[in-house]
mmCIF file of C-alpha atoms (C1' of nucleotides) in Angstrom:
data_model
loop_
_atom_site.group_PDB
_atom_site.id
_atom_site.type_symbol
_atom_site.label_atom_id
_atom_site.label_comp_id
_atom_site.label_asym_id
_atom_site.label_seq_id
_atom_site.Cartn_x
_atom_site.Cartn_y
_atom_site.Cartn_z
ATOM 1 C CA MET A 39 3.479 -2.610 -0.931
ATOM 2 C CA PRO A 40 4.054 0.825 0.508
ATOM 3 C CA GLU A 41 2.746 0.955 4.033
ATOM 4 C CA LEU A 42 3.821 3.864 6.336
ATOM 5 C CA PRO A 43 7.440 3.763 6.128
ATOM 6 C CA GLU A 44 7.494 3.463 2.726
ATOM 7 C CA VAL A 45 5.998 6.629 2.483
ATOM 8 C CA GLU A 46 7.674 8.713 4.906
ATOM 9 C CA SER A 47 10.981 7.836 3.155
ATOM 10 C CA VAL A 48 9.574 9.317 -0.212
ATOM 11 C CA ALA A 49 8.264 12.420 2.117
ATOM 12 C CA ARG A 50 11.890 12.962 3.608
ATOM 13 C CA GLY A 51 13.179 12.345 0.396
ATOM 14 C CA LEU A 52 10.688 14.873 -1.728
ATOM 15 C CA ARG A 53 11.212 17.561 0.953
ATOM 16 C CA ARG A 54 15.098 17.678 0.782
ATOM 17 C CA ALA A 55 14.751 17.492 -2.617
ATOM 18 C CA ALA A 56 11.554 18.869 -5.088
ATOM 19 C CA VAL A 57 10.282 21.079 -2.028
ATOM 20 C CA GLY A 58 10.420 24.906 -3.562
ATOM 21 C CA ALA A 59 9.919 23.316 -7.472
ATOM 22 C CA ARG A 60 8.035 25.256 -9.803
ATOM 23 C CA ILE A 61 5.756 22.656 -11.646
ATOM 24 C CA GLU A 62 6.932 23.503 -15.487
ATOM 25 C CA ALA A 63 4.775 20.902 -16.994
ATOM 26 C CA VAL A 64 2.890 17.903 -16.865
ATOM 27 C CA ARG A 65 2.767 14.957 -19.107
ATOM 28 C CA CYS A 66 0.307 11.815 -18.524
ATOM 29 C CA HIS A 67 0.133 9.043 -20.441
ATOM 30 C CA PHE A 68 -2.497 7.075 -18.103
ATOM 31 C CA PRO A 69 -4.974 9.323 -17.643
ATOM 32 C CA ALA A 70 -6.369 7.097 -14.958
ATOM 33 C CA VAL A 71 -3.695 7.795 -12.542
ATOM 34 C CA VAL A 72 -5.050 11.263 -12.154
ATOM 35 C CA GLY A 73 -8.914 10.813 -12.658
ATOM 36 C CA ARG A 74 -9.704 13.423 -14.481
ATOM 37 C CA ASP A 75 -8.756 14.801 -17.830
ATOM 38 C CA PRO A 76 -4.946 15.056 -18.055
ATOM 39 C CA CYS A 77 -4.855 18.569 -19.835
ATOM 40 C CA GLU A 78 -7.265 19.704 -17.659
ATOM 41 C CA PHE A 79 -5.087 19.136 -14.702
ATOM 42 C CA GLY A 80 -1.849 19.878 -16.396
ATOM 43 C CA GLU A 81 -3.313 23.331 -16.566
ATOM 44 C CA GLN A 82 -4.257 22.825 -12.731
ATOM 45 C CA VAL A 83 -1.395 22.835 -11.205
ATOM 46 C CA ARG A 84 1.213 23.906 -13.922
ATOM 47 C CA GLY A 85 3.445 27.038 -12.553
ATOM 48 C CA ARG A 86 2.404 25.586 -9.064
ATOM 49 C CA ILE A 87 5.523 26.084 -6.596
ATOM 50 C CA LEU A 88 5.723 22.747 -4.261
ATOM 51 C CA GLU A 89 6.436 24.065 -1.202
ATOM 52 C CA GLN A 90 5.233 21.427 1.445
ATOM 53 C CA VAL A 91 4.881 17.881 2.172
ATOM 54 C CA ARG A 92 2.605 16.278 4.337
ATOM 55 C CA ARG A 93 2.023 12.471 5.266
ATOM 56 C CA HIS A 94 -1.202 10.366 6.833
ATOM 57 C CA GLY A 95 -1.190 6.815 6.718
ATOM 58 C CA LYS A 96 -0.308 5.994 3.235
ATOM 59 C CA TYR A 97 -1.408 9.057 1.572
ATOM 60 C CA LEU A 98 1.052 11.944 0.939
ATOM 61 C CA PHE A 99 0.045 15.378 0.254
ATOM 62 C CA LEU A 100 1.643 17.510 -2.053
ATOM 63 C CA GLY A 101 1.274 21.270 -1.160
ATOM 64 C CA LEU A 102 1.498 23.668 -4.068
ATOM 65 C CA SER A 103 1.617 27.202 -4.062
ATOM 66 C CA GLY A 104 -2.120 28.832 -4.608
ATOM 67 C CA ALA A 105 -3.480 26.565 -2.027
ATOM 68 C CA ARG A 106 -3.783 23.119 -3.862
ATOM 69 C CA VAL A 107 -3.005 19.505 -2.926
ATOM 70 C CA LEU A 108 -1.862 17.043 -4.900
ATOM 71 C CA ALA A 109 -2.692 13.488 -2.941
ATOM 72 C CA LEU A 110 -0.775 10.614 -3.285
ATOM 73 C CA HIS A 111 -1.380 6.863 -2.620
ATOM 74 C CA LEU A 112 0.836 4.542 -4.405
ATOM 75 C CA ARG A 113 -1.140 1.369 -3.168
ATOM 76 C CA MET A 114 0.535 -2.241 -4.635
ATOM 77 C CA THR A 115 3.525 -1.207 -7.044
ATOM 78 C CA GLY A 116 3.815 2.877 -7.360
ATOM 79 C CA GLN A 117 6.990 4.472 -7.464
ATOM 80 C CA PHE A 118 7.344 8.513 -6.911
ATOM 81 C CA TYR A 119 10.815 9.780 -7.269
ATOM 82 C CA LEU A 120 13.226 12.042 -9.320
ATOM 83 C CA VAL A 121 14.845 10.870 -12.313
ATOM 84 C CA LYS A 122 17.206 13.397 -14.543
ATOM 85 C CA ARG A 123 14.746 14.978 -16.737
ATOM 86 C CA ALA A 124 16.576 13.179 -20.289
ATOM 87 C CA ALA A 125 15.783 10.227 -19.091
ATOM 88 C CA ALA A 126 12.727 8.062 -21.406
ATOM 89 C CA PRO A 127 9.461 6.731 -20.016
ATOM 90 C CA ASP A 128 9.371 3.199 -20.307
ATOM 91 C CA LYS A 129 5.646 1.213 -20.442
ATOM 92 C CA HIS A 130 4.892 1.614 -16.634
ATOM 93 C CA THR A 131 5.476 5.312 -16.528
ATOM 94 C CA HIS A 132 2.381 6.964 -16.476
ATOM 95 C CA LEU A 133 3.431 10.696 -14.886
ATOM 96 C CA GLU A 134 5.723 12.840 -15.812
ATOM 97 C CA ILE A 135 6.115 16.382 -13.801
ATOM 98 C CA LEU A 136 8.566 18.534 -15.285
ATOM 99 C CA LEU A 137 10.354 20.797 -12.645
ATOM 100 C CA CYS A 138 11.906 24.762 -13.677
ATOM 101 C CA ASP A 139 15.524 25.506 -13.994
ATOM 102 C CA ARG A 140 15.433 21.781 -12.770
ATOM 103 C CA SER A 141 17.913 18.686 -14.236
ATOM 104 C CA ASP A 142 15.148 16.423 -12.860
ATOM 105 C CA LYS A 143 12.032 15.300 -13.046
ATOM 106 C CA LEU A 144 9.306 13.644 -10.590
ATOM 107 C CA VAL A 145 7.842 10.631 -12.372
ATOM 108 C CA TYR A 146 5.122 8.483 -11.066
ATOM 109 C CA ARG A 147 4.745 4.616 -12.587
ATOM 110 C CA ASP A 148 3.066 2.034 -11.145
ATOM 111 C CA VAL A 149 3.220 -1.905 -12.588
ATOM 112 C CA ARG A 150 -0.492 -2.543 -11.928
ATOM 113 C CA LYS A 151 -2.143 1.185 -12.108
ATOM 114 C CA PHE A 152 -3.652 0.716 -8.674
ATOM 115 C CA GLY A 153 -2.123 3.790 -7.666
ATOM 116 C CA ARG A 154 -3.139 7.780 -8.080
ATOM 117 C CA LEU A 155 -2.272 11.596 -7.849
ATOM 118 C CA LEU A 156 -5.757 13.315 -7.442
ATOM 119 C CA LEU A 157 -5.854 17.189 -7.526
ATOM 120 C CA LEU A 158 -7.678 17.857 -4.027
ATOM 121 C CA GLU A 159 -10.861 20.212 -4.413
ATOM 122 C CA GLY A 160 -10.439 20.974 -0.632
ATOM 123 C CA SER A 161 -8.548 20.538 2.387
ATOM 124 C CA VAL A 162 -5.916 18.006 3.086
ATOM 125 C CA GLU A 163 -8.416 18.264 6.395
ATOM 126 C CA GLU A 164 -12.120 17.311 4.190
ATOM 127 C CA PHE A 165 -10.246 14.539 2.181
ATOM 128 C CA LEU A 166 -9.361 12.695 5.215
ATOM 129 C CA ASP A 167 -13.052 12.883 6.416
ATOM 130 C CA ALA A 168 -14.603 11.704 3.573
ATOM 131 C CA ARG A 169 -11.642 9.234 3.259
ATOM 132 C CA ARG A 170 -12.607 7.967 6.711
ATOM 133 C CA LEU A 171 -9.236 7.494 7.377
ATOM 134 C CA GLY A 172 -8.442 7.042 11.318
ATOM 135 C CA PRO A 173 -5.183 8.363 12.931
ATOM 136 C CA ASP A 174 -1.858 8.113 11.774
ATOM 137 C CA ALA A 175 0.190 4.997 13.195
ATOM 138 C CA LEU A 176 2.945 7.292 14.256
ATOM 139 C CA ALA A 177 0.682 9.842 16.043
ATOM 140 C CA VAL A 178 -1.671 8.088 17.969
ATOM 141 C CA SER A 179 -2.705 8.295 21.640
ATOM 142 C CA THR A 180 -2.371 5.663 23.237
ATOM 143 C CA ALA A 181 -6.319 5.573 24.546
ATOM 144 C CA SER A 182 -7.108 6.832 21.271
ATOM 145 C CA PHE A 183 -5.393 3.142 19.915
ATOM 146 C CA GLY A 184 -7.043 1.062 23.068
ATOM 147 C CA ARG A 185 -10.470 2.549 21.809
ATOM 148 C CA ALA A 186 -10.131 1.505 18.477
ATOM 149 C CA LEU A 187 -9.102 -1.693 19.350
ATOM 150 C CA GLY A 188 -11.868 -2.292 22.195
ATOM 151 C CA GLY A 189 -14.743 -1.359 19.574
ATOM 152 C CA THR A 190 -14.074 -4.934 17.706
ATOM 153 C CA SER A 191 -14.350 -8.290 17.666
ATOM 154 C CA ARG A 192 -12.498 -8.491 14.734
ATOM 155 C CA GLY A 193 -9.322 -10.417 14.642
ATOM 156 C CA ILE A 194 -6.592 -7.958 15.846
ATOM 157 C CA LYS A 195 -4.668 -8.416 11.992
ATOM 158 C CA ALA A 196 -8.253 -6.803 10.367
ATOM 159 C CA ALA A 197 -8.487 -4.096 13.158
ATOM 160 C CA LEU A 198 -4.896 -2.731 12.431
ATOM 161 C CA LEU A 199 -5.288 -2.623 9.117
ATOM 162 C CA ASP A 200 -8.385 -1.199 8.874
ATOM 163 C CA GLN A 201 -7.971 2.503 7.354
ATOM 164 C CA SER A 202 -10.168 3.798 9.419
ATOM 165 C CA LEU A 203 -9.045 2.727 13.000
ATOM 166 C CA LEU A 204 -5.344 3.218 12.173
ATOM 167 C CA ALA A 205 -3.989 4.375 9.687
ATOM 168 C CA GLY A 206 -0.977 3.462 7.729
ATOM 169 C CA LEU A 207 -0.030 0.017 8.671
ATOM 170 C CA GLY A 208 -0.762 -2.570 5.575
ATOM 171 C CA ASN A 209 0.271 -6.286 5.519
ATOM 172 C CA ILE A 210 4.011 -6.358 6.107
ATOM 173 C CA TYR A 211 4.316 -4.344 9.064
ATOM 174 C CA THR A 212 0.820 -5.934 10.950
ATOM 175 C CA ASP A 213 2.571 -9.061 10.418
ATOM 176 C CA GLU A 214 6.062 -8.068 11.894
ATOM 177 C CA VAL A 215 4.233 -6.379 15.003
ATOM 178 C CA LEU A 216 2.208 -9.460 16.074
ATOM 179 C CA PHE A 217 5.586 -11.435 16.273
ATOM 180 C CA ARG A 218 7.021 -8.947 17.586
ATOM 181 C CA GLU A 219 4.384 -9.325 20.394
ATOM 182 C CA GLY A 220 3.699 -12.843 20.297
ATOM 183 C CA ILE A 221 -0.199 -12.174 19.436
ATOM 184 C CA HIS A 222 -2.469 -14.429 17.427
ATOM 185 C CA PRO A 223 -3.482 -12.375 14.062
ATOM 186 C CA LEU A 224 -7.005 -13.874 14.629
ATOM 187 C CA ARG A 225 -6.768 -13.464 18.365
ATOM 188 C CA PRO A 226 -9.970 -10.902 19.027
ATOM 189 C CA ALA A 227 -8.951 -7.077 19.062
ATOM 190 C CA ASN A 228 -10.975 -6.326 21.906
ATOM 191 C CA SER A 229 -9.694 -8.823 23.861
ATOM 192 C CA LEU A 230 -6.139 -7.470 24.607
ATOM 193 C CA ASP A 231 -5.341 -5.895 27.988
ATOM 194 C CA PRO A 232 -4.361 -2.429 28.727
ATOM 195 C CA LYS A 233 -0.989 -3.990 28.968
ATOM 196 C CA GLU A 234 -1.215 -5.527 26.078
ATOM 197 C CA VAL A 235 -2.236 -2.611 24.028
ATOM 198 C CA GLY A 236 0.421 -0.203 25.091
ATOM 199 C CA ALA A 237 2.901 -2.820 24.389
ATOM 200 C CA LEU A 238 1.170 -2.857 21.055
ATOM 201 C CA LEU A 239 1.003 0.688 20.436
ATOM 202 C CA ARG A 240 4.881 0.710 21.356
ATOM 203 C CA SER A 241 5.988 -2.262 18.926
ATOM 204 C CA VAL A 242 3.855 0.130 16.608
ATOM 205 C CA ARG A 243 5.738 2.312 17.075
ATOM 206 C CA SER A 244 9.487 1.368 16.895
ATOM 207 C CA LEU A 245 9.113 -1.023 14.498
ATOM 208 C CA LEU A 246 7.914 1.878 12.498
ATOM 209 C CA ARG A 247 10.779 4.407 12.880
ATOM 210 C CA ALA A 248 13.803 0.985 12.636
ATOM 211 C CA ALA A 249 12.127 0.851 8.921
ATOM 212 C CA ILE A 250 11.889 4.708 7.929
ATOM 213 C CA ALA A 251 15.299 4.780 9.032
ATOM 214 C CA ARG A 252 16.215 2.100 6.462
ATOM 215 C CA GLY A 253 14.049 3.956 4.279
ATOM 216 C CA GLY A 254 11.379 1.181 3.861
ATOM 217 C CA THR A 255 10.512 -2.254 2.839
ATOM 218 C CA THR A 256 10.992 -3.006 -0.919
ATOM 219 C CA VAL A 257 9.544 -6.459 -1.402
ATOM 220 C CA SER A 258 8.636 -5.866 -4.841
ATOM 221 C CA ASP A 259 8.689 -2.556 -6.765
ATOM 222 C CA PHE A 260 9.119 -0.171 -4.444
ATOM 223 C CA VAL A 261 11.723 2.654 -4.372
ATOM 224 C CA THR A 262 12.429 6.260 -2.120
ATOM 225 C CA ALA A 263 12.366 9.341 -4.064
ATOM 226 C CA GLU A 264 15.909 8.925 -5.099
ATOM 227 C CA GLY A 265 14.769 5.569 -6.908
ATOM 228 C CA ARG A 266 16.252 3.158 -4.668
ATOM 229 C CA ALA A 267 15.116 0.303 -3.063
ATOM 230 C CA GLY A 268 14.208 0.562 0.857
ATOM 231 C CA GLY A 269 16.749 -1.241 3.680
ATOM 232 C CA TYR A 270 14.765 -3.228 6.282
ATOM 233 C CA GLN A 271 13.580 -5.900 3.969
ATOM 234 C CA GLY A 272 16.584 -7.894 5.530
ATOM 235 C CA GLU A 273 15.020 -7.283 9.191
ATOM 236 C CA LEU A 274 11.368 -9.202 8.118
ATOM 237 C CA GLN A 275 11.066 -11.233 11.232
ATOM 238 C CA ALA A 276 7.712 -12.838 10.117
ATOM 239 C CA TYR A 277 5.927 -10.848 5.798
ATOM 240 C CA GLY A 278 6.808 -14.081 4.043
ATOM 241 C CA ARG A 279 8.343 -16.598 6.335
ATOM 242 C CA ALA A 280 5.395 -19.335 5.637
ATOM 243 C CA GLY A 281 7.192 -22.539 5.602
ATOM 244 C CA LYS A 282 10.053 -21.086 7.398
ATOM 245 C CA PRO A 283 11.788 -21.481 10.639
ATOM 246 C CA CYS A 284 10.655 -19.566 13.416
ATOM 247 C CA ARG A 285 13.218 -16.565 14.319
ATOM 248 C CA ARG A 286 12.684 -17.343 18.378
ATOM 249 C CA CYS A 287 11.798 -21.069 18.515
ATOM 250 C CA GLY A 288 12.872 -22.811 14.924
ATOM 251 C CA ARG A 289 9.521 -24.219 14.523
ATOM 252 C CA SER A 290 7.752 -23.983 11.053
ATOM 253 C CA MET A 291 5.976 -20.337 10.607
ATOM 254 C CA ALA A 292 2.385 -20.874 9.268
ATOM 255 C CA LYS A 293 0.663 -19.182 6.766
ATOM 256 C CA THR A 294 -3.296 -18.316 6.987
ATOM 257 C CA ARG A 295 -5.747 -15.598 5.510
ATOM 258 C CA ALA A 296 -6.817 -12.972 7.622
ATOM 259 C CA ALA A 297 -9.484 -9.600 6.452
ATOM 260 C CA GLY A 298 -8.617 -11.746 3.061
ATOM 261 C CA ARG A 299 -4.703 -10.980 3.572
ATOM 262 C CA SER A 300 -2.260 -13.957 3.217
ATOM 263 C CA THR A 301 -1.234 -13.551 6.823
ATOM 264 C CA CYS A 302 2.282 -15.201 8.957
ATOM 265 C CA TYR A 303 2.724 -16.503 11.945
ATOM 266 C CA CYS A 304 4.178 -19.134 13.987
ATOM 267 C CA PRO A 305 1.290 -21.345 16.093
ATOM 268 C CA HIS A 306 3.810 -21.745 18.966
ATOM 269 C CA CYS A 307 4.961 -18.283 19.568
ATOM 270 C CA GLN A 308 1.770 -16.231 18.834
ATOM 271 C CA VAL A 309 -1.075 -16.696 21.039
ATOM 272 C "C1'" DA B 30 -23.584 -0.621 11.027
ATOM 273 C "C1'" DC B 31 -20.997 -4.970 9.998
ATOM 274 C "C1'" DT B 32 -18.329 -8.813 6.827
ATOM 275 C "C1'" DA B 33 -17.773 -11.334 2.910
ATOM 276 C "C1'" DT B 34 -16.114 -10.943 -1.988
ATOM 277 C "C1'" DC B 35 -15.323 -8.985 -6.048
ATOM 278 C "C1'" DC B 36 -12.783 -5.755 -9.299
ATOM 279 C "C1'" DC B 37 -9.051 -3.412 -10.768
ATOM 280 C "C1'" DC B 38 -4.014 -4.743 -12.443
ATOM 281 C "C1'" DT B 39 0.091 -6.619 -14.253
ATOM 282 C "C1'" DG B 40 4.514 -9.982 -13.313
ATOM 283 C "C1'" DA B 41 5.914 -14.251 -11.374
ATOM 284 C "C1'" DC B 42 5.512 -18.884 -11.513
ATOM 285 C "C1'" DG B 43 4.076 -23.797 -11.929
ATOM 286 C "C1'" DG B 44 2.693 -27.405 -14.146
ATOM 287 C "C1'" DC B 45 2.005 -29.687 -18.631
ATOM 288 C "C1'" DT C 11 8.826 -22.731 -25.915
ATOM 289 C "C1'" DG C 12 4.781 -21.222 -24.615
ATOM 290 C "C1'" DC C 13 -0.122 -21.429 -22.440
ATOM 291 C "C1'" DC C 14 -3.222 -20.915 -18.949
ATOM 292 C "C1'" DG C 15 -4.551 -20.713 -13.617
ATOM 293 C "C1'" DT C 16 -2.556 -19.359 -9.283
ATOM 294 C "C1'" DC C 17 -1.224 -15.916 -6.645
ATOM 295 C "C1'" DA C 18 0.192 -11.091 -4.483
ATOM 296 C "C1'" DG C 19 -2.674 -7.093 -2.635
ATOM 297 C "C1'" DG C 20 -5.181 -1.902 -1.130
ATOM 298 C "C1'" DG C 21 -9.247 0.562 -0.948
ATOM 299 C "C1'" DG C 22 -14.116 1.259 -2.834
ATOM 300 C "C1'" DA C 23 -18.181 -0.712 -4.651
ATOM 301 C "C1'" DT C 24 -21.352 -3.664 -3.386
ATOM 302 C "C1'" DA C 25 -24.005 -7.934 -2.328
ATOM 303 C "C1'" DG C 26 -25.244 -10.362 2.193
#
DNA sequence: ACTATCCCCTGACGGC
DNA sequence: TGCCGTCAGGGGATAG
């Protein structure tokens, strides 16, 4: 499931290979993905140049000429990548964006159809505000992070997953960072002392940077903008390891639910 | 203002 | 082989 490092990997790939391209035409095979009439969507974006790519949390913002913005969220199984223009779309390919004078096209593919590519009416800031997105996990200050955690007695994992407190972490990286720090996922967020808060945020940053350096984590469907799997899945210490030996103490990893998500942790190392 | 639950959607997998 | 139930989950909506 694409989280901050996966979305950042896509952003970097698009900056390298797609920024500067002009949109020639759009082919939409699943109208819900653009959240409106696909013909109208096509008319609105056709002829515009992809000028810049921004990321906030798990959202990607494609800045087009004429001050219009496309907001992309991959949700569970979304893929946004470049592929040869002649490649035939399969049954999960919902959108094709043809680019002028390019041998590649941009494609949105999504098995579970949860993801969206929306043309914003206003600015990115207005969108972030309306969706109540908190600070990006790679940009948040220690003070702001501490205030967010200190203001809730929910479990730390639920708090880290809450995009209004901190944008970018999902089920994989919350399990990973709590394992790294030896913190039980159900421990109340406001029970962390300032020293633990500081260490946790440093761990969040280093984990996310390491994952970005490897092109993200591919558990099921994620691919980079080049259409390739990420490389961080081999580095995972906690996610998906219930019943397997803890990489630190060797005892069996446990599974529970936190904020409605399956959660893997070591009952011995995480307290 | 909380939190829990449902919903969207398909594929993988276990049991029979 | 195939049928059915269960699980996976981000986030928006809704119920409590």
